[in-house]
Amino acid sequence: FLIKKMKVAYLLGSLNRGGTETLVLDVFRKASANGLNLIGIYRKKGGNLEKEFQESGVPMIFVPFGKNLFAYCRQLRKIIQQHNVHILHAQQPLDAFLAWLCLRRTNKKIILTVHGYDFNQSFWSAKILQFILHHTDGNIFVSESQKRYYQQKYHLKPEKQKTVYNGISFDKLDAVKTDRTKKTNSSELLKLGSVGNFVSGRSQIVICRFLNLLKKEGVAFDFVFAGAKSKSEPWLFDECYRYCEENNLLDNVHFLGSRSDIPEILNTLDAFIYSTDHDTFGIALVEAVAMGIPVFVNDWEVMKEITQNGKFATLYKSRDEYDLLKKFLLFLQNREINILQAREASAYVRENFSIENHIRQLKQVYETVDSDE
């Protein structure tokens, strides 16, 4: 009852396709049915998910942030008052900081979800993060290991730090999902793939080196990378493409760019390969597991956490393409068993990482923060 009366404003930067935006869009689409009263406020126009956000059922308001901070604050305060917003839920430290600046000396509560780690930040980004972590009414982290890292490094008050695992809307997956137990013919061309933008935090180059080894083993495969080239870090994509070009892999490896049909792509795969340096969760990986696809991911702390130490995915040593090859060749020898195990893994993630579970936990955080005076 309290949640339906309580209004929460989600603060966003751009509405481009990415893990955070996909998660928030799924929350918006499920908000009304799950008793959440939301509005969305965003700073940057023209994102490739902007139309989908506008059709999500949650009112979207564009508030540009330019050089005039006072104009932005005036507009933000006006919207918050007009919509009787109780809580502002920022998805980036900058938005939490702007909300803090604009709404000081009001009774509005600010929550920040920390989606990433603090590695490779600019000076001012690091300063804003360090400051705002101590000035919100609560911080949400997407895994226990990520929360521990921030709590220890920044000496945060434990009672204000919460873990809320990311959630997946399985409706879009189930619309295309087929019975994967039929895909057991080891002589067929293997369809492999990975999903994720080429940004720091991921290490797709490890996958490229693995694919080169796999080709040398005589394994016939087609591999797709679904994910955009970063405008700020273009070299991460360029390194992968150049490696595939130099090793004559471009007939086998396909770079699809940003895609809106991820469930359809996942549905064609015989195995999903993922490599990360410091992801905080891995929505695309969980989607692949939910589809019943055998998944390979490196033993980064967060990945061990969400796969229960490799019970629900095959773990390989981080940045070690030779260990990945070894694990993958074992998979090929026992493909039927691995596909049955993938079905068990699917049941686990569907129970633990649904968007409904995510929203249920969010509501608990909102109620706790709103009741704190």
CSV table of C-alpha atoms in Angstrom, one decimal:
chain,number,residue,atom,x,y,z
A,1,PHE,CA,0.0,0.0,0.0
A,2,LEU,CA,2.8,2.4,0.9
A,3,ILE,CA,4.6,1.7,-2.4
A,4,LYS,CA,1.6,2.5,-4.6
A,5,LYS,CA,1.3,5.9,-3.0
A,6,MET,CA,5.1,6.5,-3.0
A,7,LYS,CA,6.4,7.9,-6.2
A,8,VAL,CA,10.0,7.2,-7.3
A,9,ALA,CA,11.8,9.1,-10.1
A,10,TYR,CA,14.5,7.2,-11.9
A,11,LEU,CA,17.4,9.5,-13.0
A,12,LEU,CA,19.2,8.5,-16.2
A,13,GLY,CA,21.8,9.9,-18.5
A,14,SER,CA,21.4,8.6,-22.1
A,15,LEU,CA,18.9,6.0,-23.2
A,16,ASN,CA,21.3,4.0,-25.3
A,17,ARG,CA,21.3,0.2,-25.3
A,18,GLY,CA,23.4,-1.2,-22.4
A,19,GLY,CA,23.0,-3.4,-19.4
A,20,THR,CA,21.8,-0.7,-17.1
A,21,GLU,CA,19.3,0.7,-19.6
A,22,THR,CA,18.0,-2.8,-20.4
A,23,LEU,CA,17.4,-3.5,-16.7
A,24,VAL,CA,15.6,-0.1,-16.1
A,25,LEU,CA,13.5,-0.6,-19.2
A,26,ASP,CA,12.4,-4.0,-18.0
A,27,VAL,CA,11.6,-2.5,-14.5
A,28,PHE,CA,9.5,0.2,-16.2
A,29,ARG,CA,7.5,-2.3,-18.3
A,30,LYS,CA,6.7,-4.3,-15.2
A,31,ALA,CA,6.3,-1.4,-12.8
A,32,SER,CA,2.5,-0.9,-12.8
A,33,ALA,CA,1.7,-4.7,-12.6
A,34,ASN,CA,4.1,-4.9,-9.6
A,35,GLY,CA,2.8,-1.9,-7.7
A,36,LEU,CA,5.6,0.6,-8.5
A,37,ASN,CA,4.7,4.3,-9.1
A,38,LEU,CA,7.5,5.7,-11.3
A,39,ILE,CA,8.6,8.5,-13.6
A,40,GLY,CA,11.8,8.6,-15.6
A,41,ILE,CA,14.0,11.7,-16.0
A,42,TYR,CA,16.9,11.7,-18.5
A,43,ARG,CA,19.6,14.1,-19.5
A,44,LYS,CA,20.5,13.1,-23.1
A,45,LYS,CA,18.3,12.8,-26.1
A,46,GLY,CA,18.6,10.5,-29.1
A,47,GLY,CA,19.4,7.2,-27.5
A,48,ASN,CA,18.5,4.1,-29.4
A,49,LEU,CA,16.2,3.0,-26.6
A,50,GLU,CA,14.4,6.3,-26.3
A,51,LYS,CA,11.3,5.2,-28.2
A,52,GLU,CA,11.0,2.0,-26.2
A,53,PHE,CA,11.3,3.9,-22.9
A,54,GLN,CA,8.6,6.3,-24.0
A,55,GLU,CA,6.3,3.3,-24.8
A,56,SER,CA,7.1,1.5,-21.5
A,57,GLY,CA,4.1,2.8,-19.6
A,58,VAL,CA,6.2,5.1,-17.3
A,59,PRO,CA,6.1,8.9,-18.1
A,60,MET,CA,9.5,10.0,-19.4
A,61,ILE,CA,10.7,13.6,-19.0
A,62,PHE,CA,13.7,15.1,-20.7
A,63,VAL,CA,15.7,17.6,-18.6
A,64,PRO,CA,18.9,18.6,-20.4
A,65,PHE,CA,22.0,19.3,-18.4
A,66,GLY,CA,24.2,21.9,-20.0
A,67,LYS,CA,26.5,24.6,-18.7
A,68,ASN,CA,23.7,26.3,-16.6
A,69,LEU,CA,23.5,24.2,-13.4
A,70,PHE,CA,20.9,26.6,-11.9
A,71,ALA,CA,18.6,26.1,-14.8
A,72,TYR,CA,18.9,22.4,-14.5
A,73,CYS,CA,18.2,22.5,-10.7
A,74,ARG,CA,15.2,24.8,-11.2
A,75,GLN,CA,13.7,22.4,-13.8
A,76,LEU,CA,14.4,19.3,-11.7
A,77,ARG,CA,12.9,20.8,-8.5
A,78,LYS,CA,9.8,21.8,-10.4
A,79,ILE,CA,9.3,18.3,-11.8
A,80,ILE,CA,9.8,16.7,-8.5
A,81,GLN,CA,7.2,19.0,-6.9
A,82,GLN,CA,4.7,18.6,-9.7
A,83,HIS,CA,4.9,14.8,-9.6
A,84,ASN,CA,5.0,14.6,-5.8
A,85,VAL,CA,8.2,12.5,-5.9
A,86,HIS,CA,9.3,10.9,-2.7
A,87,ILE,CA,12.6,9.2,-3.8
A,88,LEU,CA,15.1,9.9,-6.5
A,89,HIS,CA,16.8,6.7,-7.7
A,90,ALA,CA,20.0,7.5,-9.7
A,91,GLN,CA,21.7,5.0,-12.0
A,92,GLN,CA,24.9,7.0,-12.2
A,93,PRO,CA,27.0,8.8,-9.5
A,94,LEU,CA,26.7,12.1,-11.5
A,95,ASP,CA,22.9,12.0,-11.4
A,96,ALA,CA,22.9,11.3,-7.6
A,97,PHE,CA,25.3,14.2,-7.1
A,98,LEU,CA,23.1,16.5,-9.2
A,99,ALA,CA,20.0,15.5,-7.3
A,100,TRP,CA,21.9,16.1,-4.0
A,101,LEU,CA,22.9,19.6,-5.2
A,102,CYS,CA,19.4,20.5,-6.5
A,103,LEU,CA,17.3,19.1,-3.6
A,104,ARG,CA,19.3,20.1,-0.6
A,105,ARG,CA,17.1,21.3,2.3
A,106,THR,CA,14.2,19.2,1.1
A,107,ASN,CA,12.9,16.0,2.5
A,108,LYS,CA,13.4,14.1,-0.7
A,109,LYS,CA,15.4,10.8,-0.5
A,110,ILE,CA,18.2,9.9,-2.9
A,111,ILE,CA,19.3,6.3,-3.7
A,112,LEU,CA,22.2,5.4,-6.0
A,113,THR,CA,22.6,2.1,-7.8
A,114,VAL,CA,26.3,1.5,-8.4
A,115,HIS,CA,26.4,-0.6,-11.6
A,116,GLY,CA,30.1,-0.7,-12.1
A,117,TYR,CA,33.5,-0.5,-10.3
A,118,ASP,CA,35.6,2.6,-9.8
A,119,PHE,CA,38.5,1.5,-12.1
A,120,ASN,CA,40.0,3.9,-14.7
A,121,GLN,CA,38.0,6.9,-13.7
A,122,SER,CA,38.8,10.5,-14.4
A,123,PHE,CA,39.8,12.7,-11.5
A,124,TRP,CA,36.4,14.4,-11.2
A,125,SER,CA,34.4,11.2,-11.6
A,126,ALA,CA,36.3,9.7,-8.8
A,127,LYS,CA,35.8,12.7,-6.5
A,128,ILE,CA,32.0,12.8,-7.3
A,129,LEU,CA,31.7,9.0,-6.5
A,130,GLN,CA,33.6,9.3,-3.3
A,131,PHE,CA,31.5,12.2,-2.1
A,132,ILE,CA,28.1,11.0,-3.1
A,133,LEU,CA,28.5,7.4,-1.7
A,134,HIS,CA,28.4,9.1,1.8
A,135,HIS,CA,25.6,11.6,1.0
A,136,THR,CA,22.8,9.4,-0.4
A,137,ASP,CA,20.1,7.9,1.8
A,138,GLY,CA,21.1,4.4,0.6
A,139,ASN,CA,23.3,2.7,-2.0
A,140,ILE,CA,22.3,-0.4,-4.0
A,141,PHE,CA,24.9,-2.8,-5.3
A,142,VAL,CA,24.2,-5.6,-7.8
A,143,SER,CA,26.2,-8.3,-6.1
A,144,GLU,CA,27.6,-9.1,-2.6
A,145,SER,CA,31.2,-9.1,-3.8
A,146,GLN,CA,30.7,-5.6,-5.3
A,147,LYS,CA,29.1,-4.3,-2.1
A,148,ARG,CA,32.0,-5.7,0.0
A,149,TYR,CA,34.5,-4.0,-2.3
A,150,TYR,CA,32.9,-0.5,-1.9
A,151,GLN,CA,32.0,-0.9,1.7
A,152,GLN,CA,35.6,-1.7,2.6
A,153,LYS,CA,37.3,0.8,0.3
A,154,TYR,CA,35.1,3.8,1.2
A,155,HIS,CA,34.3,2.9,4.8
A,156,LEU,CA,30.5,3.1,4.2
A,157,LYS,CA,27.9,2.6,6.9
A,158,PRO,CA,26.8,-1.1,6.5
A,159,GLU,CA,23.1,-0.3,7.3
A,160,LYS,CA,22.8,2.0,4.3
A,161,GLN,CA,24.3,-0.5,1.7
A,162,LYS,CA,22.0,-3.1,0.1
A,163,THR,CA,22.5,-5.8,-2.5
A,164,VAL,CA,19.8,-6.1,-5.1
A,165,TYR,CA,20.6,-8.5,-7.9
A,166,ASN,CA,19.8,-7.4,-11.4
A,167,GLY,CA,16.6,-8.9,-12.8
A,168,ILE,CA,15.7,-10.4,-16.2
A,169,SER,CA,12.4,-10.2,-17.9
A,170,PHE,CA,12.0,-13.7,-19.2
A,171,ASP,CA,8.9,-12.9,-21.3
A,172,LYS,CA,11.1,-11.8,-24.2
A,173,LEU,CA,13.3,-14.9,-24.0
A,174,ASP,CA,10.3,-17.3,-23.8
A,175,ALA,CA,8.8,-15.9,-26.9
A,176,VAL,CA,11.6,-17.5,-28.9
A,177,LYS,CA,12.9,-20.3,-26.7
A,178,THR,CA,13.1,-23.8,-28.2
A,179,ASP,CA,14.0,-27.2,-26.8
A,180,ARG,CA,17.8,-27.3,-26.7
A,181,THR,CA,18.0,-31.0,-25.9
A,182,LYS,CA,17.6,-31.7,-29.6
A,183,LYS,CA,20.9,-29.8,-30.4
A,184,THR,CA,23.3,-32.6,-29.7
A,185,ASN,CA,24.8,-33.6,-33.1
A,186,SER,CA,28.5,-33.0,-32.6
A,187,SER,CA,29.3,-33.1,-36.3
A,188,GLU,CA,27.2,-30.0,-37.1
A,189,LEU,CA,28.7,-26.5,-37.4
A,190,LEU,CA,28.8,-25.1,-33.9
A,191,LYS,CA,27.0,-21.8,-33.4
A,192,LEU,CA,28.7,-19.8,-30.7
A,193,GLY,CA,28.4,-16.3,-29.5
A,194,SER,CA,28.8,-13.5,-26.9
A,195,VAL,CA,26.7,-10.5,-26.0
A,196,GLY,CA,28.1,-7.2,-24.6
A,197,ASN,CA,29.3,-3.8,-25.8
A,198,PHE,CA,33.1,-3.5,-26.3
A,199,VAL,CA,33.9,-1.5,-23.2
A,200,SER,CA,36.4,-1.7,-20.4
A,201,GLY,CA,35.2,-4.2,-17.9
A,202,ARG,CA,35.0,-6.9,-20.6
A,203,SER,CA,37.9,-8.6,-22.4
A,204,GLN,CA,36.6,-9.9,-25.7
A,205,ILE,CA,40.1,-10.2,-27.0
A,206,VAL,CA,40.5,-13.4,-24.8
A,207,ILE,CA,37.6,-14.9,-26.7
A,208,CYS,CA,39.2,-14.0,-30.0
A,209,ARG,CA,42.4,-15.8,-29.0
A,210,PHE,CA,40.4,-18.8,-27.9
A,211,LEU,CA,38.6,-18.9,-31.2
A,212,ASN,CA,42.0,-18.9,-33.0
A,213,LEU,CA,43.0,-22.0,-30.9
A,214,LEU,CA,39.6,-23.6,-31.6
A,215,LYS,CA,40.1,-23.2,-35.3
A,216,LYS,CA,43.5,-24.8,-35.1
A,217,GLU,CA,41.9,-27.8,-33.4
A,218,GLY,CA,39.8,-28.3,-36.5
A,219,VAL,CA,36.5,-27.5,-34.8
A,220,ALA,CA,34.0,-26.1,-37.3
A,221,PHE,CA,32.2,-23.0,-35.8
A,222,ASP,CA,30.5,-19.7,-36.5
A,223,PHE,CA,30.9,-17.1,-33.8
A,224,VAL,CA,28.9,-13.8,-33.3
A,225,PHE,CA,29.8,-10.8,-31.2
A,226,ALA,CA,26.6,-8.8,-30.5
A,227,GLY,CA,27.6,-5.5,-29.0
A,228,ALA,CA,28.5,-1.9,-30.0
A,229,LYS,CA,31.9,-0.3,-30.5
A,230,SER,CA,32.4,2.2,-27.8
A,231,LYS,CA,32.8,5.8,-28.9
A,232,SER,CA,35.0,6.6,-25.9
A,233,GLU,CA,37.1,3.4,-26.1
A,234,PRO,CA,37.1,2.4,-29.8
A,235,TRP,CA,40.4,0.6,-29.5
A,236,LEU,CA,38.8,-2.3,-27.5
A,237,PHE,CA,36.7,-3.2,-30.6
A,238,ASP,CA,39.6,-2.4,-33.0
A,239,GLU,CA,42.0,-4.8,-31.2
A,240,CYS,CA,39.5,-7.7,-31.6
A,241,TYR,CA,38.7,-7.0,-35.2
A,242,ARG,CA,42.4,-6.6,-36.1
A,243,TYR,CA,43.3,-9.8,-34.3
A,244,CYS,CA,40.6,-11.8,-36.2
A,245,GLU,CA,41.7,-10.2,-39.5
A,246,GLU,CA,45.4,-11.0,-38.9
A,247,ASN,CA,44.5,-14.6,-38.0
A,248,ASN,CA,42.1,-15.2,-40.9
A,249,LEU,CA,39.1,-15.6,-38.6
A,250,LEU,CA,36.7,-13.2,-40.3
A,251,ASP,CA,34.9,-16.0,-42.2
A,252,ASN,CA,34.1,-17.6,-38.8
A,253,VAL,CA,33.7,-14.6,-36.6
A,254,HIS,CA,31.0,-11.9,-37.2
A,255,PHE,CA,30.8,-8.5,-35.5
A,256,LEU,CA,27.1,-7.6,-35.4
A,257,GLY,CA,27.2,-4.3,-33.6
A,258,SER,CA,24.4,-3.2,-31.3
A,259,ARG,CA,21.3,-5.4,-31.7
A,260,SER,CA,17.7,-5.3,-30.5
A,261,ASP,CA,17.1,-9.0,-31.2
A,262,ILE,CA,19.3,-10.6,-28.5
A,263,PRO,CA,16.8,-13.3,-27.6
A,264,GLU,CA,16.6,-14.5,-31.2
A,265,ILE,CA,20.4,-14.5,-31.4
A,266,LEU,CA,20.8,-16.4,-28.2
A,267,ASN,CA,18.2,-19.0,-29.4
A,268,THR,CA,20.5,-20.0,-32.3
A,269,LEU,CA,23.6,-20.7,-30.1
A,270,ASP,CA,25.0,-24.0,-29.0
A,271,ALA,CA,27.2,-22.3,-26.4
A,272,PHE,CA,27.7,-18.8,-25.0
A,273,ILE,CA,31.2,-17.6,-24.3
A,274,TYR,CA,31.9,-14.6,-21.9
A,275,SER,CA,35.1,-12.9,-20.7
A,276,THR,CA,35.2,-10.1,-18.2
A,277,ASP,CA,37.8,-8.1,-16.4
A,278,HIS,CA,35.5,-6.5,-13.9
A,279,ASP,CA,31.8,-6.8,-14.7
A,280,THR,CA,29.5,-6.4,-11.7
A,281,PHE,CA,26.8,-8.8,-12.8
A,282,GLY,CA,26.5,-9.9,-16.4
A,283,ILE,CA,22.8,-9.6,-17.6
A,284,ALA,CA,23.6,-11.1,-21.0
A,285,LEU,CA,25.2,-14.1,-19.3
A,286,VAL,CA,22.2,-14.7,-17.1
A,287,GLU,CA,19.9,-14.4,-20.1
A,288,ALA,CA,22.0,-17.1,-21.9
A,289,VAL,CA,21.8,-19.4,-18.9
A,290,ALA,CA,18.0,-18.7,-18.7
A,291,MET,CA,17.7,-19.8,-22.3
A,292,GLY,CA,19.2,-23.2,-21.4
A,293,ILE,CA,22.4,-22.6,-23.3
A,294,PRO,CA,25.7,-24.0,-22.0
A,295,VAL,CA,27.7,-21.0,-20.7
A,296,PHE,CA,31.5,-20.5,-20.3
A,297,VAL,CA,32.7,-17.6,-18.2
A,298,ASN,CA,36.0,-16.7,-16.4
A,299,ASP,CA,36.4,-17.1,-12.7
A,300,TRP,CA,36.0,-13.4,-11.8
A,301,GLU,CA,34.6,-13.0,-8.3
A,302,VAL,CA,31.1,-11.8,-9.3
A,303,MET,CA,30.8,-14.6,-11.9
A,304,LYS,CA,31.6,-17.2,-9.3
A,305,GLU,CA,28.9,-15.6,-7.1
A,306,ILE,CA,26.1,-15.7,-9.6
A,307,THR,CA,26.9,-19.2,-11.0
A,308,GLN,CA,27.4,-20.7,-7.5
A,309,ASN,CA,31.1,-21.4,-8.0
A,310,GLY,CA,30.5,-22.9,-11.4
A,311,LYS,CA,27.6,-25.1,-10.6
A,312,PHE,CA,25.5,-23.3,-13.2
A,313,ALA,CA,28.1,-22.4,-15.8
A,314,THR,CA,31.6,-23.7,-16.8
A,315,LEU,CA,34.3,-21.5,-15.2
A,316,TYR,CA,37.7,-21.0,-16.7
A,317,LYS,CA,40.8,-19.2,-15.5
A,318,SER,CA,40.6,-15.4,-16.2
A,319,ARG,CA,42.5,-14.2,-19.3
A,320,ASP,CA,43.5,-17.8,-20.0
A,321,GLU,CA,42.3,-18.9,-23.5
A,322,TYR,CA,44.2,-22.2,-23.1
A,323,ASP,CA,42.1,-23.1,-20.1
A,324,LEU,CA,38.9,-22.0,-21.9
A,325,LEU,CA,39.9,-24.3,-24.8
A,326,LYS,CA,40.5,-27.2,-22.5
A,327,LYS,CA,37.1,-26.8,-20.8
A,328,PHE,CA,35.4,-26.3,-24.2
A,329,LEU,CA,36.8,-29.5,-25.7
A,330,LEU,CA,35.6,-31.4,-22.6
A,331,PHE,CA,32.2,-29.9,-23.2
A,332,LEU,CA,32.2,-31.2,-26.8
A,333,GLN,CA,33.0,-34.7,-25.6
A,334,ASN,CA,30.0,-34.7,-23.2
A,335,ARG,CA,27.6,-32.4,-25.1
A,336,GLU,CA,24.4,-34.2,-24.2
A,337,ILE,CA,25.1,-34.2,-20.5
A,338,ASN,CA,26.1,-30.6,-20.6
A,339,ILE,CA,22.9,-29.6,-22.3
A,340,LEU,CA,20.8,-31.3,-19.7
A,341,GLN,CA,22.9,-29.6,-17.0
A,342,ALA,CA,22.2,-26.3,-18.7
A,343,ARG,CA,18.4,-26.9,-18.3
A,344,GLU,CA,19.0,-27.2,-14.5
A,345,ALA,CA,20.9,-24.0,-14.6
A,346,SER,CA,18.1,-22.3,-16.4
A,347,ALA,CA,15.7,-23.2,-13.7
A,348,TYR,CA,18.0,-21.8,-11.0
A,349,VAL,CA,18.5,-18.3,-12.6
A,350,ARG,CA,14.8,-18.0,-13.4
A,351,GLU,CA,14.0,-18.5,-9.8
A,352,ASN,CA,16.7,-16.2,-8.5
A,353,PHE,CA,17.2,-13.4,-11.1
A,354,SER,CA,13.7,-12.6,-12.4
A,355,ILE,CA,12.6,-9.0,-12.9
A,356,GLU,CA,9.8,-9.6,-10.4
A,357,ASN,CA,12.4,-10.6,-7.7
A,358,HIS,CA,14.4,-7.5,-8.5
A,359,ILE,CA,11.3,-5.3,-8.1
A,360,ARG,CA,10.3,-7.0,-4.9
A,361,GLN,CA,13.7,-6.2,-3.4
A,362,LEU,CA,13.7,-2.6,-4.7
A,363,LYS,CA,10.3,-2.0,-3.0
A,364,GLN,CA,11.8,-3.2,0.3
A,365,VAL,CA,14.7,-0.7,-0.1
A,366,TYR,CA,12.3,2.1,-1.0
A,367,GLU,CA,10.1,1.4,2.0
A,368,THR,CA,13.1,1.3,4.3
A,369,VAL,CA,14.6,4.6,3.0
A,370,ASP,CA,11.2,6.4,2.9
A,371,SER,CA,10.6,5.5,6.6
A,372,ASP,CA,14.0,6.7,7.7
A,373,GLU,CA,13.9,10.2,9.1
